[in-house]
PDB file of C-alpha atoms in Angstrom:
ATOM      1  CA  MET F  16     -11.691  16.140  44.468  1.00 48.00           C
ATOM      2  CA  ALA F  17      -9.357  12.517  44.215  1.00 53.00           C
ATOM      3  CA  ALA F  18     -10.907  11.942  41.021  1.00 52.00           C
ATOM      4  CA  LYS F  19      -9.410  15.299  40.372  1.00 55.00           C
ATOM      5  CA  PHE F  20      -6.297  14.580  41.443  1.00 56.00           C
ATOM      6  CA  TYR F  21      -5.706  11.341  39.848  1.00 58.00           C
ATOM      7  CA  HIS F  22      -6.361  12.450  36.100  1.00 59.00           C
ATOM      8  CA  PRO F  23      -6.346  16.249  36.594  1.00 56.00           C
ATOM      9  CA  LEU F  24      -5.773  17.442  32.599  1.00 59.00           C
ATOM     10  CA  PHE F  25      -9.023  14.606  31.824  1.00 63.00           C
ATOM     11  CA  SER F  26     -11.194  16.124  34.670  1.00 65.00           C
ATOM     12  CA  TRP F  27     -10.424  19.016  34.602  1.00 68.00           C
ATOM     13  CA  ASP F  28     -13.437  21.912  33.080  1.00 75.00           C
ATOM     14  CA  ARG F  29     -11.793  24.506  30.791  1.00 79.00           C
ATOM     15  CA  SER F  30     -12.248  27.323  32.251  1.00 82.00           C
ATOM     16  CA  GLU F  31      -9.664  25.295  35.014  1.00 81.00           C
ATOM     17  CA  ILE F  32      -8.051  24.943  32.217  1.00 80.00           C
ATOM     18  CA  CYS F  33      -7.757  28.488  30.661  1.00 81.00           C
ATOM     19  CA  PHE F  34      -7.165  29.816  34.418  1.00 89.00           C
ATOM     20  CA  ALA F  35      -3.927  27.107  35.264  1.00 87.00           C
ATOM     21  CA  LEU F  36      -2.349  28.691  31.549  1.00 90.00           C
ATOM     22  CA  VAL F  37      -3.226  32.496  32.708  1.00 93.00           C
ATOM     23  CA  THR F  38      -1.969  31.721  36.001  1.00 92.00           C
ATOM     24  CA  ILE F  39       1.675  29.524  34.369  1.00 92.00           C
ATOM     25  CA  PHE F  40       1.639  32.618  32.109  1.00 94.00           C
ATOM     26  CA  ILE F  41       2.056  35.210  34.223  1.00 94.00           C
ATOM     27  CA  ALA F  42       4.312  33.740  36.574  1.00 94.00           C
ATOM     28  CA  ILE F  43       6.992  32.788  33.010  1.00 93.00           C
ATOM     29  CA  ALA F  44       6.146  37.296  32.222  1.00 94.00           C
ATOM     30  CA  GLY F  45       6.963  38.015  35.584  1.00 92.00           C
ATOM     31  CA  SER F  46      10.445  36.094  35.922  1.00 89.00           C
ATOM     32  CA  ILE F  47      11.397  37.645  32.027  1.00 80.00           C
TER      33      ILE F  47
END
């Protein structure tokens, strides 16, 4: 968890990155 917080982009899995991108996309789409 500490390593993930220190280097989030380097320690994330592909699924976590996809989940983050989808979450951001939904947030942006909802705010428009």
